[in-house]
Tab-separated table of C-alpha atoms in Angstrom:
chain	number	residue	atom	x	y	z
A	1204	UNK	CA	1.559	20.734	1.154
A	1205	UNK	CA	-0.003	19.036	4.442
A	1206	UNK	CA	-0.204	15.407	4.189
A	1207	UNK	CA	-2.299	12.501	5.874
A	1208	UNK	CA	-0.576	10.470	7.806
A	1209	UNK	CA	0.537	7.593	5.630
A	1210	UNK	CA	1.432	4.736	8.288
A	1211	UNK	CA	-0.139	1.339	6.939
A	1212	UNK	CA	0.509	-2.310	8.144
A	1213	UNK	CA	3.617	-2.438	6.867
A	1214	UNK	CA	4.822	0.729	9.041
A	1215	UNK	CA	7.752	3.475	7.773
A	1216	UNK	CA	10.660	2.994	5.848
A	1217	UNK	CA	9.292	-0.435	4.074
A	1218	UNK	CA	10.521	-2.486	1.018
A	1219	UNK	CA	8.744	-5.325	-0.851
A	1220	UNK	CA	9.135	-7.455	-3.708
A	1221	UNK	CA	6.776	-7.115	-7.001
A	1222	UNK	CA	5.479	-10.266	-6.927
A	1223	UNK	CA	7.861	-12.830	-9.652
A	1224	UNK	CA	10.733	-14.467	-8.450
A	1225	UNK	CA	13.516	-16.742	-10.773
A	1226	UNK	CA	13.318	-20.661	-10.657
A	1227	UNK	CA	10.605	-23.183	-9.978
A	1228	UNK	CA	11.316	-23.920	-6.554
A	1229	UNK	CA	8.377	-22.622	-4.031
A	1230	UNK	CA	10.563	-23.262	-0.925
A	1231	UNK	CA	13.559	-21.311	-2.000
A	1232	UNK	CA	10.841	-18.644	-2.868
A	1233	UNK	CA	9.384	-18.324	-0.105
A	1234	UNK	CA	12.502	-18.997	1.830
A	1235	UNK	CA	14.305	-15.985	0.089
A	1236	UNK	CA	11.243	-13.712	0.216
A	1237	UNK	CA	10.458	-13.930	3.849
A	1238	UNK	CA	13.599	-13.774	4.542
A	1239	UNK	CA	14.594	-10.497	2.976
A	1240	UNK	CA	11.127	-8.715	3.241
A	1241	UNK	CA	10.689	-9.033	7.496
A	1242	UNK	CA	8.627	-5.660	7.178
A	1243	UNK	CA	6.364	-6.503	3.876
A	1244	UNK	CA	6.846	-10.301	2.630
A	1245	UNK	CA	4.836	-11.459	-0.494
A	1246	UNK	CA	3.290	-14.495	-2.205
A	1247	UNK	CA	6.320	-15.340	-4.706
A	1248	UNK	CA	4.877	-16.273	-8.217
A	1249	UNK	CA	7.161	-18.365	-10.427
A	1250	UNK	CA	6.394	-18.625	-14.228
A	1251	UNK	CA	9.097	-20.400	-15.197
A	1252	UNK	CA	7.442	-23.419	-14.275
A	1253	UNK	CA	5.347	-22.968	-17.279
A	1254	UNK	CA	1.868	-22.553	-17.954
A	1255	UNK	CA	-0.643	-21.558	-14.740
A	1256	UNK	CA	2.274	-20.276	-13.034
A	1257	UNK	CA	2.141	-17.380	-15.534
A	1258	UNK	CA	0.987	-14.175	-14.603
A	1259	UNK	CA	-2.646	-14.881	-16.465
A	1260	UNK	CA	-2.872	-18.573	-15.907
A	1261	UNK	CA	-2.496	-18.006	-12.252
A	1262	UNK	CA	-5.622	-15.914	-11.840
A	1263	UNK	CA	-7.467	-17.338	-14.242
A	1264	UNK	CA	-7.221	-20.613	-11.972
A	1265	UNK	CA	-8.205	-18.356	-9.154
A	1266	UNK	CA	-12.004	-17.338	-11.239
A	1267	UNK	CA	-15.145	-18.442	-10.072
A	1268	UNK	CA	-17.649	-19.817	-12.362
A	1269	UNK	CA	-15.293	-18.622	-15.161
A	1270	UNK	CA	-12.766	-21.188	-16.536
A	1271	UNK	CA	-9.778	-21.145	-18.854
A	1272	UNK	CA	-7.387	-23.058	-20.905
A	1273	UNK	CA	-4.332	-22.022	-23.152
A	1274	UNK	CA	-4.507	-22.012	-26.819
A	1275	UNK	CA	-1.228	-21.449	-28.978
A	1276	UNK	CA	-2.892	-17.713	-29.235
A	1277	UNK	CA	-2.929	-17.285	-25.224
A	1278	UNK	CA	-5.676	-17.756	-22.523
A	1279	UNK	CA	-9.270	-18.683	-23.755
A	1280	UNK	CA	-12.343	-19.104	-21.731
A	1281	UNK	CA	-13.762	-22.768	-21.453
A	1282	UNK	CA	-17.102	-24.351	-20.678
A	1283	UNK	CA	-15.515	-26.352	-17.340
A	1284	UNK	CA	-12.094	-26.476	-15.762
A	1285	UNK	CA	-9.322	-28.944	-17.895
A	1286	UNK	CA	-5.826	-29.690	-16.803
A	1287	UNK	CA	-4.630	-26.135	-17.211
A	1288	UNK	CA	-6.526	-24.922	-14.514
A	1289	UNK	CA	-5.906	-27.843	-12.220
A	1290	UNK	CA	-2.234	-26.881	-13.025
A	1291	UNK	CA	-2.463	-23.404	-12.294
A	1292	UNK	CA	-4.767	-24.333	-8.932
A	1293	UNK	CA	-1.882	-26.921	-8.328
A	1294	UNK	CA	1.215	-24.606	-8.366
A	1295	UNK	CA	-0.787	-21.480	-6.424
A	1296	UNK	CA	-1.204	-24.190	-3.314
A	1297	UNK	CA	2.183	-25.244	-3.913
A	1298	UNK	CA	3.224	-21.787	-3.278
A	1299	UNK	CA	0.510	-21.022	0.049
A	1300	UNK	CA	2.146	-24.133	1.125
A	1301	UNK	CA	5.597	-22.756	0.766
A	1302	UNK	CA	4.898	-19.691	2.186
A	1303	UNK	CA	2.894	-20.995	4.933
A	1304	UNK	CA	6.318	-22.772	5.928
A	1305	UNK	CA	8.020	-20.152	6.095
A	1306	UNK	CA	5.649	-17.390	7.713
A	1307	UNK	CA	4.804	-19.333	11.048
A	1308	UNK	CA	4.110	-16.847	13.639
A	1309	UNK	CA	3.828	-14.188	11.108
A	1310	UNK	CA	2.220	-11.143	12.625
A	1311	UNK	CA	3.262	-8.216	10.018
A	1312	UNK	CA	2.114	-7.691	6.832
A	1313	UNK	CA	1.818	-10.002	3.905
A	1314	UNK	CA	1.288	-9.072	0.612
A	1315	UNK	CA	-0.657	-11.377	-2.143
A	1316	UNK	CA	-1.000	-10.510	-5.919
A	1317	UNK	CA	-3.140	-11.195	-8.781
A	1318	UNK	CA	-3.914	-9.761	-12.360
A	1319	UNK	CA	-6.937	-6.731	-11.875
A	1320	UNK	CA	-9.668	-6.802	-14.100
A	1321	UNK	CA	-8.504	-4.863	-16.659
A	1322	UNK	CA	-4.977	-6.461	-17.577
A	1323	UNK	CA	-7.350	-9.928	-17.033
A	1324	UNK	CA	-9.630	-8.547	-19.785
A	1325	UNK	CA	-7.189	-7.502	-22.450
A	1326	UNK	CA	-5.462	-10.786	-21.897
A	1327	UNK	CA	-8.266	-13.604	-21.698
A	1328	UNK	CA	-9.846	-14.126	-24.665
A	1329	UNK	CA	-13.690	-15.083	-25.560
A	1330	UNK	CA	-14.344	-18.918	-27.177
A	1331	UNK	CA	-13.833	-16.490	-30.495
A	1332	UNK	CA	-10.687	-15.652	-30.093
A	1333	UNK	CA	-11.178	-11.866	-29.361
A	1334	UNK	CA	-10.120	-10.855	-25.883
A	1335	UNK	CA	-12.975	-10.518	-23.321
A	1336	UNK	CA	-12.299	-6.186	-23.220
A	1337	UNK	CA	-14.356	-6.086	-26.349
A	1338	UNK	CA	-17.764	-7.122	-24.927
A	1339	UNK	CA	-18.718	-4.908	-22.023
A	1340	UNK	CA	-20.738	-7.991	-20.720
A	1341	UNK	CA	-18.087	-10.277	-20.474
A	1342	UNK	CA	-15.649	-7.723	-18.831
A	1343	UNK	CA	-18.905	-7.704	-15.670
A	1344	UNK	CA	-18.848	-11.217	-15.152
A	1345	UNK	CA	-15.074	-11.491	-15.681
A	1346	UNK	CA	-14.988	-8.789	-12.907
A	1347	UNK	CA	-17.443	-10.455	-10.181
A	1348	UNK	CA	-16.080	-13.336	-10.974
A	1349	UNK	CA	-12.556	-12.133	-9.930
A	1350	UNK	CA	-13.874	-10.848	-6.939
A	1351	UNK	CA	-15.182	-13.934	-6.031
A	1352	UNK	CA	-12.373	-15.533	-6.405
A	1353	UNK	CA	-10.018	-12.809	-4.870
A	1354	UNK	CA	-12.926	-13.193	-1.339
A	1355	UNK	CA	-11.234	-16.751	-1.327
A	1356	UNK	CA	-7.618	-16.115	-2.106
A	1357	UNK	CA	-7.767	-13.884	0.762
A	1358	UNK	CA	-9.943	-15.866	2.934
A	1359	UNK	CA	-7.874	-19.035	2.356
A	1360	UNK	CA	-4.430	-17.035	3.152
A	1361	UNK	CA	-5.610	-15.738	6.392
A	1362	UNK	CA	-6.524	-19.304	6.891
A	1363	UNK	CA	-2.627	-20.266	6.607
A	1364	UNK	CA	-0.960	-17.114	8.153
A	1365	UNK	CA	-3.672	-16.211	10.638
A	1366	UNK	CA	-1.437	-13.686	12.541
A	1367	UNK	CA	-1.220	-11.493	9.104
A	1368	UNK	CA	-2.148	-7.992	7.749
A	1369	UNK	CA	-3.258	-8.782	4.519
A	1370	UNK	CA	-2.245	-6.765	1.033
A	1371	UNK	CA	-3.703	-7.407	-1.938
A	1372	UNK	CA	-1.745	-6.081	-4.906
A	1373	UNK	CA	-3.557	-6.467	-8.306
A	1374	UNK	CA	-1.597	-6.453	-11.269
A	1375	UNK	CA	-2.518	-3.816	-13.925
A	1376	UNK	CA	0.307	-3.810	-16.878
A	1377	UNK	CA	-2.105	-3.032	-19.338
A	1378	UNK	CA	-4.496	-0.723	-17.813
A	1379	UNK	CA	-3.065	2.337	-19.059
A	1380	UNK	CA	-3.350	0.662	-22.870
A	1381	UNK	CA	-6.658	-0.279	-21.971
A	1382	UNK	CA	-7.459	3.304	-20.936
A	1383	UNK	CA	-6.295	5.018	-24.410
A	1384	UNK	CA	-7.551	2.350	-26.396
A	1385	UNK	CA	-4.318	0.571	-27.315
A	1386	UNK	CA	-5.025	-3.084	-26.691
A	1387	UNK	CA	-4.404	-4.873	-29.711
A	1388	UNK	CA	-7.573	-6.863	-31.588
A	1389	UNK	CA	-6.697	-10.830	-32.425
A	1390	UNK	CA	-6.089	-9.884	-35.547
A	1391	UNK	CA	-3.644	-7.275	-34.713
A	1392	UNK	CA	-5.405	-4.786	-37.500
A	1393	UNK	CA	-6.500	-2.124	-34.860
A	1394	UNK	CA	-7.136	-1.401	-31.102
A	1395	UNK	CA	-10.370	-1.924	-29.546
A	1396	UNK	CA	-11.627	0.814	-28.366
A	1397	UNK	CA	-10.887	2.925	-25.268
A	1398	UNK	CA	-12.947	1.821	-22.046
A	1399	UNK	CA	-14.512	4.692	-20.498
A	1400	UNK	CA	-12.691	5.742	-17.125
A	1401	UNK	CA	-15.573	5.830	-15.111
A	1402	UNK	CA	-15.821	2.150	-15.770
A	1403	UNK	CA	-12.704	1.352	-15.519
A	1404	UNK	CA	-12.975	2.955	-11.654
A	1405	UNK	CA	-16.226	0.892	-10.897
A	1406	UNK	CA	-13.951	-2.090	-11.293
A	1407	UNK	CA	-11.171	-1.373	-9.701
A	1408	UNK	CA	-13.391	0.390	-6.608
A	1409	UNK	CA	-15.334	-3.406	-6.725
A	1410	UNK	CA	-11.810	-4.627	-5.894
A	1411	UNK	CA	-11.041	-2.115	-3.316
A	1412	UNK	CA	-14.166	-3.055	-1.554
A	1413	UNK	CA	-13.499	-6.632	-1.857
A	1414	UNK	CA	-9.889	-5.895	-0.298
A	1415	UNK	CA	-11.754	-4.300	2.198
A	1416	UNK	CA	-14.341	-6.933	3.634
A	1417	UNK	CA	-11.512	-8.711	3.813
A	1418	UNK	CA	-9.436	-6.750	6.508
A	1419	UNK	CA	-7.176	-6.193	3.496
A	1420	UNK	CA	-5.457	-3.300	2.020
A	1421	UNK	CA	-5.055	-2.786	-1.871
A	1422	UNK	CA	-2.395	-2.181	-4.073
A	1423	UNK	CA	-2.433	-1.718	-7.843
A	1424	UNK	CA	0.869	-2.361	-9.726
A	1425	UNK	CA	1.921	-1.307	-13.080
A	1426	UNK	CA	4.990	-1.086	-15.343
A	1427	UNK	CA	3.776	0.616	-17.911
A	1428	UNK	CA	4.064	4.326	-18.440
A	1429	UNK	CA	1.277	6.467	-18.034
A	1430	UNK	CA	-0.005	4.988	-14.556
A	1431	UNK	CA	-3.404	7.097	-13.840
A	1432	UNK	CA	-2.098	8.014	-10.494
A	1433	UNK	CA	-5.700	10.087	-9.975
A	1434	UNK	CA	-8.088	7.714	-11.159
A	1435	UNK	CA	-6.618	4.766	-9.138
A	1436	UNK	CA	-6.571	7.231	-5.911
A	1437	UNK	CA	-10.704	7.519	-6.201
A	1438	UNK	CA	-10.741	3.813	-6.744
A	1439	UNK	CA	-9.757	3.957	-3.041
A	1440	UNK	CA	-6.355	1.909	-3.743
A	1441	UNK	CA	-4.361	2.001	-0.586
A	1442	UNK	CA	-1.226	2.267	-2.709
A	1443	UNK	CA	-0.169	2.265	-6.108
A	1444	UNK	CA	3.139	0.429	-7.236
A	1445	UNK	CA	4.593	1.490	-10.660
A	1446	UNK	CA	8.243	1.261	-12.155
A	1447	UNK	CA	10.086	5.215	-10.814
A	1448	UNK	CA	12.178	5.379	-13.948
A	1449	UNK	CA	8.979	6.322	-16.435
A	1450	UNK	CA	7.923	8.831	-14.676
A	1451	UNK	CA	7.493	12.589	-15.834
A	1452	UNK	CA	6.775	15.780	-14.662
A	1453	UNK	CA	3.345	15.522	-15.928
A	1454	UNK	CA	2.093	13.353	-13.793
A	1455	UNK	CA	3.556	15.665	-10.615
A	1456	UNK	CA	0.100	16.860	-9.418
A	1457	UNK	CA	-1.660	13.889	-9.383
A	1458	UNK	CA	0.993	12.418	-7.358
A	1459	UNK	CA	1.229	15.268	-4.808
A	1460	UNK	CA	-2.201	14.948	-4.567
A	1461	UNK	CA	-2.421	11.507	-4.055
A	1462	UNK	CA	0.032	11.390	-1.203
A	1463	UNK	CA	-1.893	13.990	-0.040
A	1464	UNK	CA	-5.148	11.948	0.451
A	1465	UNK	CA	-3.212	9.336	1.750
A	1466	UNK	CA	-1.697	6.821	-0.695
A	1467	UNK	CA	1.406	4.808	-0.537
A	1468	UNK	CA	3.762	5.435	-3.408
A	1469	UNK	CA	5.359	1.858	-3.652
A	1470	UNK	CA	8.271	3.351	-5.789
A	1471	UNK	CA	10.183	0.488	-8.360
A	1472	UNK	CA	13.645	2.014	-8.015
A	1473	UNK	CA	15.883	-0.945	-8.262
A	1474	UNK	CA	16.442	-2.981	-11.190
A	1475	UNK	CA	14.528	-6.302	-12.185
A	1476	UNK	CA	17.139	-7.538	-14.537
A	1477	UNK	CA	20.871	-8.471	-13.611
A	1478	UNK	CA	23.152	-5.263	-13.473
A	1479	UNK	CA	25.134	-3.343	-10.855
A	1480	UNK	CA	23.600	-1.807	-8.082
A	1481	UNK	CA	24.121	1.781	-7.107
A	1482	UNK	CA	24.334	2.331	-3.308
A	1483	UNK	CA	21.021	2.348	-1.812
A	1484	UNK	CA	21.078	6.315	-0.786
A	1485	UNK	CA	21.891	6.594	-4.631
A	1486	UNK	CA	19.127	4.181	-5.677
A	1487	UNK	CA	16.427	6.579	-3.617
A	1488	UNK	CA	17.494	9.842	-4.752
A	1489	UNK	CA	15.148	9.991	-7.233
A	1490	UNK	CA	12.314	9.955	-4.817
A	1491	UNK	CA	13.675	12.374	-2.569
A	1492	UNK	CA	14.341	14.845	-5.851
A	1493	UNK	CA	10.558	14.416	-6.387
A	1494	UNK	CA	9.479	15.155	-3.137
A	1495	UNK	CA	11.446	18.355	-2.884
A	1496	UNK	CA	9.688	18.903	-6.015
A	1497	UNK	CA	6.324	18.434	-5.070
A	1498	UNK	CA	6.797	20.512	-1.947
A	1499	UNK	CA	5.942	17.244	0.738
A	1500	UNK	CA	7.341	17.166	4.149
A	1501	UNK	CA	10.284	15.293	4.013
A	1502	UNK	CA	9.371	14.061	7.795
A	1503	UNK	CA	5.891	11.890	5.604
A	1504	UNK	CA	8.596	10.677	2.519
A	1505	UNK	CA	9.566	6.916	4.607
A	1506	UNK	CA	5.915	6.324	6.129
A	1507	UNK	CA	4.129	7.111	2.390
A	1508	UNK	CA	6.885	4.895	0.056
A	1509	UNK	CA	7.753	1.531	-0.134
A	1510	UNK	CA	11.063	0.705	-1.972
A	1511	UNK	CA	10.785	-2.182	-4.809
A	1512	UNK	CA	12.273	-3.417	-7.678
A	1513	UNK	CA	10.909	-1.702	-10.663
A	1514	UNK	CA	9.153	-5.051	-12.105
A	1515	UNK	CA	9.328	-8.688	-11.336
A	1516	UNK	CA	12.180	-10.658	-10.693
A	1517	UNK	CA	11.472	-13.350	-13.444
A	1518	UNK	CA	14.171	-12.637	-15.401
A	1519	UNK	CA	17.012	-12.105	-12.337
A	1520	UNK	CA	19.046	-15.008	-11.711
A	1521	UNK	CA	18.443	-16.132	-8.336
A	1522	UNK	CA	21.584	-14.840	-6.803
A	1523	UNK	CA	20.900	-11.128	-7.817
A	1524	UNK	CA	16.931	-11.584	-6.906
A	1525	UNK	CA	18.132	-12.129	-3.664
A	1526	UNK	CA	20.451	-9.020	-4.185
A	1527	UNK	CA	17.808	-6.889	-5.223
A	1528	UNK	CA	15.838	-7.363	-1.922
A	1529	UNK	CA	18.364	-6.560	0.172
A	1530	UNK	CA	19.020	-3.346	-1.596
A	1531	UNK	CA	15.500	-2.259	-1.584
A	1532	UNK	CA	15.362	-2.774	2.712
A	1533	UNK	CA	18.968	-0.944	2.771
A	1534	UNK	CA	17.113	1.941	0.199
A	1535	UNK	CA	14.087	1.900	2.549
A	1536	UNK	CA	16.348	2.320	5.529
A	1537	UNK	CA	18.045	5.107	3.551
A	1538	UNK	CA	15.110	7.293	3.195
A	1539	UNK	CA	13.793	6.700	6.889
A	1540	UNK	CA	17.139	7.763	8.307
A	1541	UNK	CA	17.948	10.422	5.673
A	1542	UNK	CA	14.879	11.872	4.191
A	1543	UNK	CA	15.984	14.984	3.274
């Protein structure tokens, strides 16, 4: 196989971070992120802090036009912001202002994260209960208004770190559910039905272009197995970050053929949860095994993969957080000096 060249902002033989990090502190964060990630920092997110600096609460405090508060059930849309999304608007500048600190000068890449439409549908639900995927309405205007709100993420980031290539990672845990209809209803009876993959790729394409105006590059994350490695490459996603170890042999062609056209494989090799570490060669052989597979140059393997943990760091303690990031950058280093 003949490959594009793969070179982004971030350059060859990169690692990042998923997004999470243990604690509540936003300085330590940051500190600990941009200090292990030169090549590709991010945004840390912290949940522990509680509500809005979860995964949903933070984006929904990001929305335009579209607010949110938390019921004992989960996210539910409201009529006008309350205190939960002045908390999660609180925390998110807490963190800019964190990371601000600590990126002075910045000139690299930065990556920034939120939840994508899809994982933001299954999750938020309607003043009924019922999450907003069931009413094809309500998953448009959650959509533009996401977009709107990801225009001034972006905008306001560049404002802090002007020197910066921006990522934007969106967060898709559930869009694989949401693609075979397996999205629990409230009442946890049966599914709602499976959204139709051409809409599901006018979304996601919506928040490519949105990356895009934005001098930004995208990147859609998701743990889950069954990552539709195809339909997010004609989205236009830049890269697409997903957890190595559920992988199979099925999805081999539409990986080849995404690298092919040019996407980054950010490959989650590296534990999220305390554990031992291999060394990093043996934390990357994986990938290589796959590339040999798929017949790819082995000269393209450390300018179209970026090394990560396989999920967030939540649920690290802080000392092997810090551990894990270092062993991604020594697994980067790994493949760019030894890809074969």
């Amino acid at each position: 196989m003949s490959e594009k060249s793969n070179v982004r902002s971030w350059g060859a033989g990169a690692a990042t971070g998923v997004g999470s990090m243990p604690g509540g502190d936003a300085r330590e964060a940051a500190k600990t992120v941009t200090g292990s990630l030169e090549t590709l920092p991010h945004l840390p997110e912290l949940p522990a802090r509680g509500p809005g600096a979860d995964m949903i609460g933070r984006t929904a405090g990001m929305l335009v036009e579209v607010f949110a508060h938390l019921e004992p059930s989960g996210w539910r849309v409201s009529d006008r912001p309350g205190r939960d999304t002045r908390r999660a608007r609180s925390w998110l500048g807490e963190d800019l202002d964190a990371l601000e600190e600590f990126t002075q000068g910045h000139e690299g890449a930065l990556k920034v994260s939120a939840v994508g439409p899809w994982t933001l549908a299954a999750s938020l639900q309607l003043r009924g209960g019922e999450a907003a995927l069931a009413d094809p309405g309500a998953c448009r205007d959650l959509t533009a208004s996401l977009a709107e709100g990801l225009r001034g993420h972006l905008a306001e980031t560049r404002r802090r770190v002007p020197g910066a290539r921006l990522v934007l990672q969106l967060d898709e845990p559930s869009l694989p559910a949401v693609l075979r209809g397996q999205i629990r209803t409230a009442s946890g009876y049966r599914t709602h039905r499976a959204v139709d993959r051409a809409v599901v790729e006018g979304a996601l394409r919506d928040m490519a272009a949105v990356a895009t105006e934005a001098g930004a590059e995208l990147v859609v994350h998701s743990c889950a197995p069954g990552v539709p490695f195809a339909l997010l490459r004609r989205a236009g996603v830049t890269g697409v970050s997903f957890d190595f170890s559920l992988l199979t042999e099925r999805e081999d062609d539409a990986i080849g053929e995404a690298v092919e056209a040019g996407t980054t494989l950010f490959a989650g090799v590296v534990p999220g949860v305390d554990g031992p570490l291999s060394d990093p060669a043996g934390s990357v052989m994986g990938v290589r095994t796959l590339w040999r597979r798929l017949g790819l140059a082995p000269g393209a393997l450390s300018e179209s993969v970026v090394v990560t943990p396989s999920c967030g760091l939540a649920g690290a303690s802080p000392a092997y957080a810090r551990a894990a990031l270092a062993h991604c950058v020594r697994a980067a280093k790994s493949l760019a000096d030894n890809p074969e």
